[in-house]
PDB file of N, CA and C in Angstrom:
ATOM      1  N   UNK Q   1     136.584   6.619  88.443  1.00 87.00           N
ATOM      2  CA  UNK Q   1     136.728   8.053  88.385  1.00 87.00           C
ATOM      3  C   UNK Q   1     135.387   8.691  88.100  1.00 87.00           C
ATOM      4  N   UNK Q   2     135.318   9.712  88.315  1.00 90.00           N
ATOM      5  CA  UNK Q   2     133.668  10.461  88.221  1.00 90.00           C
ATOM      6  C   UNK Q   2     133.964  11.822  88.063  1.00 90.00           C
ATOM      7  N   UNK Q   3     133.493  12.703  87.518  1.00 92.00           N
ATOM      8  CA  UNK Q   3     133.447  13.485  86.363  1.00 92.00           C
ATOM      9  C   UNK Q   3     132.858  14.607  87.378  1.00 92.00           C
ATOM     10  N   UNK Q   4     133.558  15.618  87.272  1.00 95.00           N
ATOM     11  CA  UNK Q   4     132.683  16.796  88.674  1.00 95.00           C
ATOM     12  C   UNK Q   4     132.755  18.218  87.498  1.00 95.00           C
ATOM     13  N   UNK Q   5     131.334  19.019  87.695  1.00 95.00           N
ATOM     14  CA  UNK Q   5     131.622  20.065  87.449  1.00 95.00           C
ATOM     15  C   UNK Q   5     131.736  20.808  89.188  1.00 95.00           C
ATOM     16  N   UNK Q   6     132.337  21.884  89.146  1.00 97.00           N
ATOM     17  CA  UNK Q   6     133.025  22.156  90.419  1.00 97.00           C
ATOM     18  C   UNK Q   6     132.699  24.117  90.402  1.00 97.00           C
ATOM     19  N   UNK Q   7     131.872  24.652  90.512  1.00 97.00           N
ATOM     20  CA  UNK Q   7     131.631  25.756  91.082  1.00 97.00           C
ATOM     21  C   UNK Q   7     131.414  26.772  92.420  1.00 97.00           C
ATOM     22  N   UNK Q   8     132.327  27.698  92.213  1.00 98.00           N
ATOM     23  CA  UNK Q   8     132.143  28.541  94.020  1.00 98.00           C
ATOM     24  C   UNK Q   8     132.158  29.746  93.856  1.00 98.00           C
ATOM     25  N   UNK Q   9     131.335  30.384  95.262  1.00 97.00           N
ATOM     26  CA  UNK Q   9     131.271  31.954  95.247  1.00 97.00           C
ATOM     27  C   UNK Q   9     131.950  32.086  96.709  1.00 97.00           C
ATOM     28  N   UNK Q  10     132.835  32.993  96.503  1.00 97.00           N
ATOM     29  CA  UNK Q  10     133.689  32.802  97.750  1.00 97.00           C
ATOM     30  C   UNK Q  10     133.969  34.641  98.142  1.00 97.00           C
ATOM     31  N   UNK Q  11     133.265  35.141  99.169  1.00 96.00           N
ATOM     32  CA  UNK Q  11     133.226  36.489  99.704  1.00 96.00           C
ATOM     33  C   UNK Q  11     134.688  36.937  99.848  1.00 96.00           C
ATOM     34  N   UNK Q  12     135.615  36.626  99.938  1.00 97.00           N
ATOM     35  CA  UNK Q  12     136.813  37.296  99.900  1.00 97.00           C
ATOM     36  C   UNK Q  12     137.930  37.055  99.117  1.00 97.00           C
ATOM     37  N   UNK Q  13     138.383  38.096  98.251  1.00 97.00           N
ATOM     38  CA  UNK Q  13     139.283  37.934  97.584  1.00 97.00           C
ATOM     39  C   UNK Q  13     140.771  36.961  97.895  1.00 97.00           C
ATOM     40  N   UNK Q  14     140.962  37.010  99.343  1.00 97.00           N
ATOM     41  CA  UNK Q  14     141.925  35.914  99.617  1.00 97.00           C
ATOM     42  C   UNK Q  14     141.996  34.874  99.458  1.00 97.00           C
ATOM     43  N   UNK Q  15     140.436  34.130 100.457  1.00 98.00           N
ATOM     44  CA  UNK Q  15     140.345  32.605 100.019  1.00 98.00           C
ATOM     45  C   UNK Q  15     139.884  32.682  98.899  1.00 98.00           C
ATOM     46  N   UNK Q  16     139.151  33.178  97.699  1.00 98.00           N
ATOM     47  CA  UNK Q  16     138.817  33.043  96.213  1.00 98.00           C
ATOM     48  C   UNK Q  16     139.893  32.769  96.018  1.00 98.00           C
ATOM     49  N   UNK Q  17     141.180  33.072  96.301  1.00 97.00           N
ATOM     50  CA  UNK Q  17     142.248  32.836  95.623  1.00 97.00           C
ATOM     51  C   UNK Q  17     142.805  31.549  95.605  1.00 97.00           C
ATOM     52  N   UNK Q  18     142.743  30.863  96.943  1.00 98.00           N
ATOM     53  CA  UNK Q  18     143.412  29.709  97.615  1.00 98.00           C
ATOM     54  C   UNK Q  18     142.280  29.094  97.142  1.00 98.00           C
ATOM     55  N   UNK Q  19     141.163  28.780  97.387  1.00 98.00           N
ATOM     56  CA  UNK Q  19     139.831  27.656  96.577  1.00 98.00           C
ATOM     57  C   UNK Q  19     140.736  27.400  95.138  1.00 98.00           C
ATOM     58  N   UNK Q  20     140.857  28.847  94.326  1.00 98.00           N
ATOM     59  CA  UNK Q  20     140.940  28.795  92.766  1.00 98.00           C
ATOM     60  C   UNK Q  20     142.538  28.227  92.475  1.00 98.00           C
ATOM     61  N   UNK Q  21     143.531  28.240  93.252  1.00 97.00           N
ATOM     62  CA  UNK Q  21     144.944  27.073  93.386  1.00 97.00           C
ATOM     63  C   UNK Q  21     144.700  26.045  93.515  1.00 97.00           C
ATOM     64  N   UNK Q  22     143.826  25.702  94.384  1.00 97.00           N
ATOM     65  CA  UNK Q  22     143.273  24.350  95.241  1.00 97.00           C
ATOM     66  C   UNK Q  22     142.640  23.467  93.769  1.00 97.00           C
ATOM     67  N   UNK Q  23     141.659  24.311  93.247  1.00 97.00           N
ATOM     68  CA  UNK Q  23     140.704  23.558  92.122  1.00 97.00           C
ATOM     69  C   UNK Q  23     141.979  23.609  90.746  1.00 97.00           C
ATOM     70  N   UNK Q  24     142.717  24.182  90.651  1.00 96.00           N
ATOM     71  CA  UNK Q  24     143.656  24.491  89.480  1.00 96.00           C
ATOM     72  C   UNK Q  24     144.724  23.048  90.356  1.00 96.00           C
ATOM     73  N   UNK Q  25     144.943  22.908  90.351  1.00 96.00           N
ATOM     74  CA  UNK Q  25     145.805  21.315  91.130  1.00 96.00           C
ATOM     75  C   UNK Q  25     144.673  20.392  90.766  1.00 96.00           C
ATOM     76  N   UNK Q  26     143.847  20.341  90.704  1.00 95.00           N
ATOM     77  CA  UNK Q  26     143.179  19.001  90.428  1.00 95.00           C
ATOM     78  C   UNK Q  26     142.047  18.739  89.186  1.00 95.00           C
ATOM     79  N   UNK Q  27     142.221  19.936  88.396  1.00 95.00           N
ATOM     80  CA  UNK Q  27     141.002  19.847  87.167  1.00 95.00           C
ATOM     81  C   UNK Q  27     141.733  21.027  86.224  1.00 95.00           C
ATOM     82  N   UNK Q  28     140.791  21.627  85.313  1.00 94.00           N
ATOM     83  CA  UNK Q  28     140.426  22.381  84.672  1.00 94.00           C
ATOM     84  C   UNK Q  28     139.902  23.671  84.669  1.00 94.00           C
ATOM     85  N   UNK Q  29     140.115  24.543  84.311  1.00 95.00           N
ATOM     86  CA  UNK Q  29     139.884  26.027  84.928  1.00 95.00           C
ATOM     87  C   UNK Q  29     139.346  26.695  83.639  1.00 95.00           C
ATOM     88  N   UNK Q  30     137.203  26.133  83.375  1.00 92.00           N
ATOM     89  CA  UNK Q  30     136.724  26.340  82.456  1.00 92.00           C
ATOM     90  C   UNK Q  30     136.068  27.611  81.863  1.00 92.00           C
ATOM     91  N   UNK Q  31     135.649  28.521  83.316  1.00 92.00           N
ATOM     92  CA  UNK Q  31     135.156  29.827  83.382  1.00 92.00           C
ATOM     93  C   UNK Q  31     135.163  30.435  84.647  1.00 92.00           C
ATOM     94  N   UNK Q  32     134.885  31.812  84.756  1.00 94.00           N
ATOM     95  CA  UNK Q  32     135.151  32.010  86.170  1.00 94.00           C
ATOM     96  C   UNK Q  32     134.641  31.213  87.051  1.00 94.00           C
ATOM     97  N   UNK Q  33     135.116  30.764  88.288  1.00 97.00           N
ATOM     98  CA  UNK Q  33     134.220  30.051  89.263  1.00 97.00           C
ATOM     99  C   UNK Q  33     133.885  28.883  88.611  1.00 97.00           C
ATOM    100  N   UNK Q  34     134.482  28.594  87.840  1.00 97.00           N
ATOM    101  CA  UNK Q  34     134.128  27.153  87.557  1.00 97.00           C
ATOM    102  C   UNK Q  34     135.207  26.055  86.804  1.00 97.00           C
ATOM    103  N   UNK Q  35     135.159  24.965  87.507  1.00 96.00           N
ATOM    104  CA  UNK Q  35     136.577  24.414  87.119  1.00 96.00           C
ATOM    105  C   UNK Q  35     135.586  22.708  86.733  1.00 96.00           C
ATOM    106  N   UNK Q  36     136.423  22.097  85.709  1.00 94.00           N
ATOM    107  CA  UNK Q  36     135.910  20.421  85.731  1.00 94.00           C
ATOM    108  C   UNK Q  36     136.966  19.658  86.110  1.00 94.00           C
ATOM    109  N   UNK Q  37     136.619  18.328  86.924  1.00 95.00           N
ATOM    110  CA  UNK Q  37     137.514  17.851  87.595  1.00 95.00           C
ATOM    111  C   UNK Q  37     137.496  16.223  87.319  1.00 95.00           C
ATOM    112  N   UNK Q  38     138.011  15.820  87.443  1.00 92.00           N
ATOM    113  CA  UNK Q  38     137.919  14.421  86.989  1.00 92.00           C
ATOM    114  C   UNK Q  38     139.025  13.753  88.375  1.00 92.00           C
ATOM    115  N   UNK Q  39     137.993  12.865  88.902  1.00 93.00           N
ATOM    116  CA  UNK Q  39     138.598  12.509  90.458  1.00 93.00           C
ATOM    117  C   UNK Q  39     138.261  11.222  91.175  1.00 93.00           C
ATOM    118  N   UNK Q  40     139.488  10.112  91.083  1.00 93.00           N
ATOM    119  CA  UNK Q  40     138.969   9.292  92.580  1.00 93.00           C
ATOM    120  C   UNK Q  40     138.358   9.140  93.407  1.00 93.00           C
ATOM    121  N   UNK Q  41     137.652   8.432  94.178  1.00 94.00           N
ATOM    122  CA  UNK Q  41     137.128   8.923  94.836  1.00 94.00           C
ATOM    123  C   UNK Q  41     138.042   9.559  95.902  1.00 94.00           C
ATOM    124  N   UNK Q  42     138.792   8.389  96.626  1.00 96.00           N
ATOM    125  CA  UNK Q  42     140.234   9.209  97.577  1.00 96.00           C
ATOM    126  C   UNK Q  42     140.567  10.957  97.181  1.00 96.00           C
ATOM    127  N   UNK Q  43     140.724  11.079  96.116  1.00 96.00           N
ATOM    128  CA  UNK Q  43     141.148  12.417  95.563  1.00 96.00           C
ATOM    129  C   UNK Q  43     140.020  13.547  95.713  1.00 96.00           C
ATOM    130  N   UNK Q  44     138.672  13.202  95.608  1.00 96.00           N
ATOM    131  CA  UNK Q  44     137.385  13.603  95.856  1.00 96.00           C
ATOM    132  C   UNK Q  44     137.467  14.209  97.099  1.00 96.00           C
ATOM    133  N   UNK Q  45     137.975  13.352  98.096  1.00 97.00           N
ATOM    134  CA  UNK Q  45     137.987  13.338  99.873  1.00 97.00           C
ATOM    135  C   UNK Q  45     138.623  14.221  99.982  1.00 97.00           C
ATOM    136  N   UNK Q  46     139.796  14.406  99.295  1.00 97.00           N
ATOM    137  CA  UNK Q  46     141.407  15.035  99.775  1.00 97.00           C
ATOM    138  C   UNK Q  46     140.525  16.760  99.558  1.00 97.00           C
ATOM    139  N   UNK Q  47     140.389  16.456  98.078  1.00 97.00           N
ATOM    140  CA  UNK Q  47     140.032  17.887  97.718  1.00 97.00           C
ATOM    141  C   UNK Q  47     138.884  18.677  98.442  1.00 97.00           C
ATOM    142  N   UNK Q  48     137.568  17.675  98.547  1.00 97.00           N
ATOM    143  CA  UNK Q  48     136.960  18.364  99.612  1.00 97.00           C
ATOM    144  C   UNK Q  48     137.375  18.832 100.736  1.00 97.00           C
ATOM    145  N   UNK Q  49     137.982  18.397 102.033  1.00 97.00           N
ATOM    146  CA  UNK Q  49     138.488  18.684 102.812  1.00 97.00           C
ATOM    147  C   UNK Q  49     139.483  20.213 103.169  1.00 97.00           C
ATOM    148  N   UNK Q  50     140.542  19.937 101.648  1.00 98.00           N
ATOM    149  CA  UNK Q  50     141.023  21.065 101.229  1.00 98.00           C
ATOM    150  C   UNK Q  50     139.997  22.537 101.159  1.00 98.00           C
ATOM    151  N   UNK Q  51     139.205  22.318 100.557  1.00 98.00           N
ATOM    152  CA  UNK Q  51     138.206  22.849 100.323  1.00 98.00           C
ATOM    153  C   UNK Q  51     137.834  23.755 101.559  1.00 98.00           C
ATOM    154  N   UNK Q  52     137.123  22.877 102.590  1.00 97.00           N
ATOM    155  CA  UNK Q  52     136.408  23.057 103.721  1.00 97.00           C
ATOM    156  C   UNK Q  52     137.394  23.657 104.299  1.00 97.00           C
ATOM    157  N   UNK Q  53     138.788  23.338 104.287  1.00 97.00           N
ATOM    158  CA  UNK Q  53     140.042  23.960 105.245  1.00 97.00           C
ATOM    159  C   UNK Q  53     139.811  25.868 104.991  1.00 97.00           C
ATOM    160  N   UNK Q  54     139.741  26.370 103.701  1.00 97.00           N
ATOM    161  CA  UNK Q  54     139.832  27.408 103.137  1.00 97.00           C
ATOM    162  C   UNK Q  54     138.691  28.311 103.133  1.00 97.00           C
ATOM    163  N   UNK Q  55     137.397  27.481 103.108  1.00 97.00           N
ATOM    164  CA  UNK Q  55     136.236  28.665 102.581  1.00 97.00           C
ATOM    165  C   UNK Q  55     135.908  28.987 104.564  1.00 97.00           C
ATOM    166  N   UNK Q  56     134.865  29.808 104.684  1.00 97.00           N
ATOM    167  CA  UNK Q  56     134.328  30.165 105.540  1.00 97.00           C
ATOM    168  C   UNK Q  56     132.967  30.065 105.241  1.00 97.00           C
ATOM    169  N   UNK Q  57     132.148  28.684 105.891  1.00 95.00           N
ATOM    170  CA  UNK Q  57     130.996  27.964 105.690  1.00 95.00           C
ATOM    171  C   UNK Q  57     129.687  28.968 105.748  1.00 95.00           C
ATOM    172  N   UNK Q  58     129.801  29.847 106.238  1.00 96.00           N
ATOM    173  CA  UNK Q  58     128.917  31.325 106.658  1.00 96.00           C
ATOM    174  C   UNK Q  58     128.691  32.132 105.627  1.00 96.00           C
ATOM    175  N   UNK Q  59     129.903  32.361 104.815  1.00 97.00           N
ATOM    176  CA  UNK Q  59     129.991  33.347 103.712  1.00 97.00           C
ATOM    177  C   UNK Q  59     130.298  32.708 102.672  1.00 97.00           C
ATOM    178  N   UNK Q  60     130.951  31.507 101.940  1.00 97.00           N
ATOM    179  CA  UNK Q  60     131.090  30.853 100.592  1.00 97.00           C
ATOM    180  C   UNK Q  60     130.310  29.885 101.008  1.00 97.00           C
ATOM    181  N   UNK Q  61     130.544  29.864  99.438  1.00 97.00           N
ATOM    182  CA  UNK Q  61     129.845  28.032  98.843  1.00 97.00           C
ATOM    183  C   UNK Q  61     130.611  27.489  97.780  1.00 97.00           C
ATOM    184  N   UNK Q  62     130.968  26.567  97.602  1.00 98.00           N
ATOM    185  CA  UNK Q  62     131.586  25.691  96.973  1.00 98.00           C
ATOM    186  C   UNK Q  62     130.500  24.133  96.250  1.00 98.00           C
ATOM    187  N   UNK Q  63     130.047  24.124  95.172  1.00 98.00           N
ATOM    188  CA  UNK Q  63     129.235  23.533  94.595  1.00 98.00           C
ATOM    189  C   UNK Q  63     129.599  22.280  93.763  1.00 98.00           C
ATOM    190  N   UNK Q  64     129.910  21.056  93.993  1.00 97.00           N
ATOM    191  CA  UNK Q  64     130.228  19.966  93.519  1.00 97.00           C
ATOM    192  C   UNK Q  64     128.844  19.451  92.240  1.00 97.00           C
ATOM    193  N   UNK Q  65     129.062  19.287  91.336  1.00 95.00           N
ATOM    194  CA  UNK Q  65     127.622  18.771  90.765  1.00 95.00           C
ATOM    195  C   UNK Q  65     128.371  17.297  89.808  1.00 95.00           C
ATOM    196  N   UNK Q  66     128.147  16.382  90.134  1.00 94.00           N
ATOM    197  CA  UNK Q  66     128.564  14.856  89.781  1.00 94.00           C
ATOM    198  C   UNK Q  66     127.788  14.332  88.277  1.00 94.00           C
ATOM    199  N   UNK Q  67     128.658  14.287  87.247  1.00 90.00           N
ATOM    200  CA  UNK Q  67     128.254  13.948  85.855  1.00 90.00           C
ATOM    201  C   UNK Q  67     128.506  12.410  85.684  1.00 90.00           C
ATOM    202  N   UNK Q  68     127.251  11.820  85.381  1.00 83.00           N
ATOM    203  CA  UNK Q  68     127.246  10.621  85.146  1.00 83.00           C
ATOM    204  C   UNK Q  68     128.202  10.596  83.755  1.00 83.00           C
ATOM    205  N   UNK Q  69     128.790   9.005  83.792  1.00 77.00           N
ATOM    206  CA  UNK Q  69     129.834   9.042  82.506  1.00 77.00           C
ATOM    207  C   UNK Q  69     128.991   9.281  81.199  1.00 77.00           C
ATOM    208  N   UNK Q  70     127.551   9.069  80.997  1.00 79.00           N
ATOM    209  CA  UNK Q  70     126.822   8.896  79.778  1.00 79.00           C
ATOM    210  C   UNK Q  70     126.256  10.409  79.400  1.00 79.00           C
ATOM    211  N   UNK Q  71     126.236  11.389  80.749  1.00 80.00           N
ATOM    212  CA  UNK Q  71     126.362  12.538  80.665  1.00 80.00           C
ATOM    213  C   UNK Q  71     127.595  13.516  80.129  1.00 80.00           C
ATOM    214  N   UNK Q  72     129.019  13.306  80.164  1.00 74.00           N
ATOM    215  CA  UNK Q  72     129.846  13.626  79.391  1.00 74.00           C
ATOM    216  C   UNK Q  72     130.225  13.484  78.097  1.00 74.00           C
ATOM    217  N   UNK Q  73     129.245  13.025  77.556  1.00 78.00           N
ATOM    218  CA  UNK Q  73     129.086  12.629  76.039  1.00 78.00           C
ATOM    219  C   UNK Q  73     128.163  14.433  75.857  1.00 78.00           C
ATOM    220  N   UNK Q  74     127.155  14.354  76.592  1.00 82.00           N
ATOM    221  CA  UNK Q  74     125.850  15.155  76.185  1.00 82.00           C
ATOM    222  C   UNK Q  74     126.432  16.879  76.462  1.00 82.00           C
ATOM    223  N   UNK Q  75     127.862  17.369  77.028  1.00 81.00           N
ATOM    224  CA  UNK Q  75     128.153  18.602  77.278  1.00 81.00           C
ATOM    225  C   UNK Q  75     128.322  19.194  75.936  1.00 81.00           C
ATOM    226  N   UNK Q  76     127.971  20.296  76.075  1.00 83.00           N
ATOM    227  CA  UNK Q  76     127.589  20.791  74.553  1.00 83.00           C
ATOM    228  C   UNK Q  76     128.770  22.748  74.489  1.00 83.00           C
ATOM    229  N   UNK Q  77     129.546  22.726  74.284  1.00 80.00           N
ATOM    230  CA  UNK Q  77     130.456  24.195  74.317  1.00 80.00           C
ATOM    231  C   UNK Q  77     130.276  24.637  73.218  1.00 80.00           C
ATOM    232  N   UNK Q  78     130.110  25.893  73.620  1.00 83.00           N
ATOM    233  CA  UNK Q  78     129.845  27.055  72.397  1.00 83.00           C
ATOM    234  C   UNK Q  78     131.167  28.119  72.989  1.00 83.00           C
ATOM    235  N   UNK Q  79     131.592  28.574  71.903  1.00 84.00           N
ATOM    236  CA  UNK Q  79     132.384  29.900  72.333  1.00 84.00           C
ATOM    237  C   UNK Q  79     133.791  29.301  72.027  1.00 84.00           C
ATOM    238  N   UNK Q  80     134.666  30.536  72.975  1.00 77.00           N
ATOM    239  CA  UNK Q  80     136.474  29.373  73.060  1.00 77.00           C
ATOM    240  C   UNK Q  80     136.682  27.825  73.586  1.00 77.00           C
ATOM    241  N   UNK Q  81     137.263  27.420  72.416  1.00 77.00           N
ATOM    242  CA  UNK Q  81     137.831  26.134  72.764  1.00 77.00           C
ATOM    243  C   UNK Q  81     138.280  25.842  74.238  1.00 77.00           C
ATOM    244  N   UNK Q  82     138.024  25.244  74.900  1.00 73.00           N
ATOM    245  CA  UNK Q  82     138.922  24.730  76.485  1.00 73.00           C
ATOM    246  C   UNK Q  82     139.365  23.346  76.381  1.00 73.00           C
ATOM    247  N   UNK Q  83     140.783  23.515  76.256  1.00 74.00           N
ATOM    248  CA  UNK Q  83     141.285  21.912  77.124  1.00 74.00           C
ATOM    249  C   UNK Q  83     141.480  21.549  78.026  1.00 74.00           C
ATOM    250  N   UNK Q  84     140.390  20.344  78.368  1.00 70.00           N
ATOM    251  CA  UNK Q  84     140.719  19.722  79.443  1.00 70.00           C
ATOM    252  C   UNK Q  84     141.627  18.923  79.624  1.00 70.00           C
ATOM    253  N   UNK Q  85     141.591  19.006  80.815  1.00 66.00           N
ATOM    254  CA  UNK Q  85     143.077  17.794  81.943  1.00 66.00           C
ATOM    255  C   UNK Q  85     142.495  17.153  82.340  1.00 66.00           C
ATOM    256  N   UNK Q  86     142.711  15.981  82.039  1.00 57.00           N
ATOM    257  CA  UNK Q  86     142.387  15.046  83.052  1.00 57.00           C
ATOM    258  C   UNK Q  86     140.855  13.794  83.036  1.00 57.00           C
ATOM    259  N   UNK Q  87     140.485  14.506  81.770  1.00 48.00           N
ATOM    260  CA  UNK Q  87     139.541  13.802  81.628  1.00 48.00           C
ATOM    261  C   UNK Q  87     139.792  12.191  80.885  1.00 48.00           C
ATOM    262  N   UNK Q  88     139.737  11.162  81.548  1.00 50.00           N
ATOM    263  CA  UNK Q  88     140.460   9.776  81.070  1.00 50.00           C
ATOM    264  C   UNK Q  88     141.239   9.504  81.987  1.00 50.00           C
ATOM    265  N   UNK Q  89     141.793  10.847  82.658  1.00 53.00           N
ATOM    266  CA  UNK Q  89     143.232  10.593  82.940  1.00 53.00           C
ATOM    267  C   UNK Q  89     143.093  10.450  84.766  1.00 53.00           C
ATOM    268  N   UNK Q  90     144.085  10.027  85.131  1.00 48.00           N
ATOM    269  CA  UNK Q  90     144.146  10.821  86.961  1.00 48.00           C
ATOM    270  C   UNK Q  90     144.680  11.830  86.821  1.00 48.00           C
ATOM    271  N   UNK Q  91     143.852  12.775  87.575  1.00 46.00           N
ATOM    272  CA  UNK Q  91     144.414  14.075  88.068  1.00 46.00           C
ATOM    273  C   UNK Q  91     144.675  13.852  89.358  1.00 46.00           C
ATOM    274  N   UNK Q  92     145.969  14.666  89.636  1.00 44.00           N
ATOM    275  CA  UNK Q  92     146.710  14.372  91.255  1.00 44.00           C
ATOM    276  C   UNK Q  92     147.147  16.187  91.104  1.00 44.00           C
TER     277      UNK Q  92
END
């Protein structure tokens, strides 16, 4: 499993919506536009794809950034508490 922080800017309020269902099914929903995901690789595939189905490559972006496991020790939160899903766990 591998550890994703998962950020997007998505020009229309519609697909913003469908990306932000899409990423809420498979992680954590930590701040705006930004969700952590904890994923298979298979599940990685699925979700990208999903992904690509929804945005419009011209006008969004969708930003995967891959946390080594020795790096999830080093995340440091200030502010409201967030619980995560899925971290340890499979998320499906």
């Amino acid at each position: 499993m591998e550890h994703y922080v998962v950020t997007y800017d998505i020009a229309d309020d519609k697909r913003r919506s469908k990306v932000f269902k899409t990423l809420k099914d498979y992680g954590t929903h930590v701040q705006e536009s930004v969700f952590e995901v904890v994923l298979m690789t298979e599940d990685y595939v699925e979700l990208r794809h999903k992904l690509l189905r929804r945005i419009h490559r011209d006008e969004d972006s969708v930003i995967f950034y891959r946390q080594c496991r020795a790096c999830e020790h080093d995340v440091e939160r200030l502010g409201r508490k967030v619980e995560l899903v899925g971290i340890g766990d499979i998320v499906l």
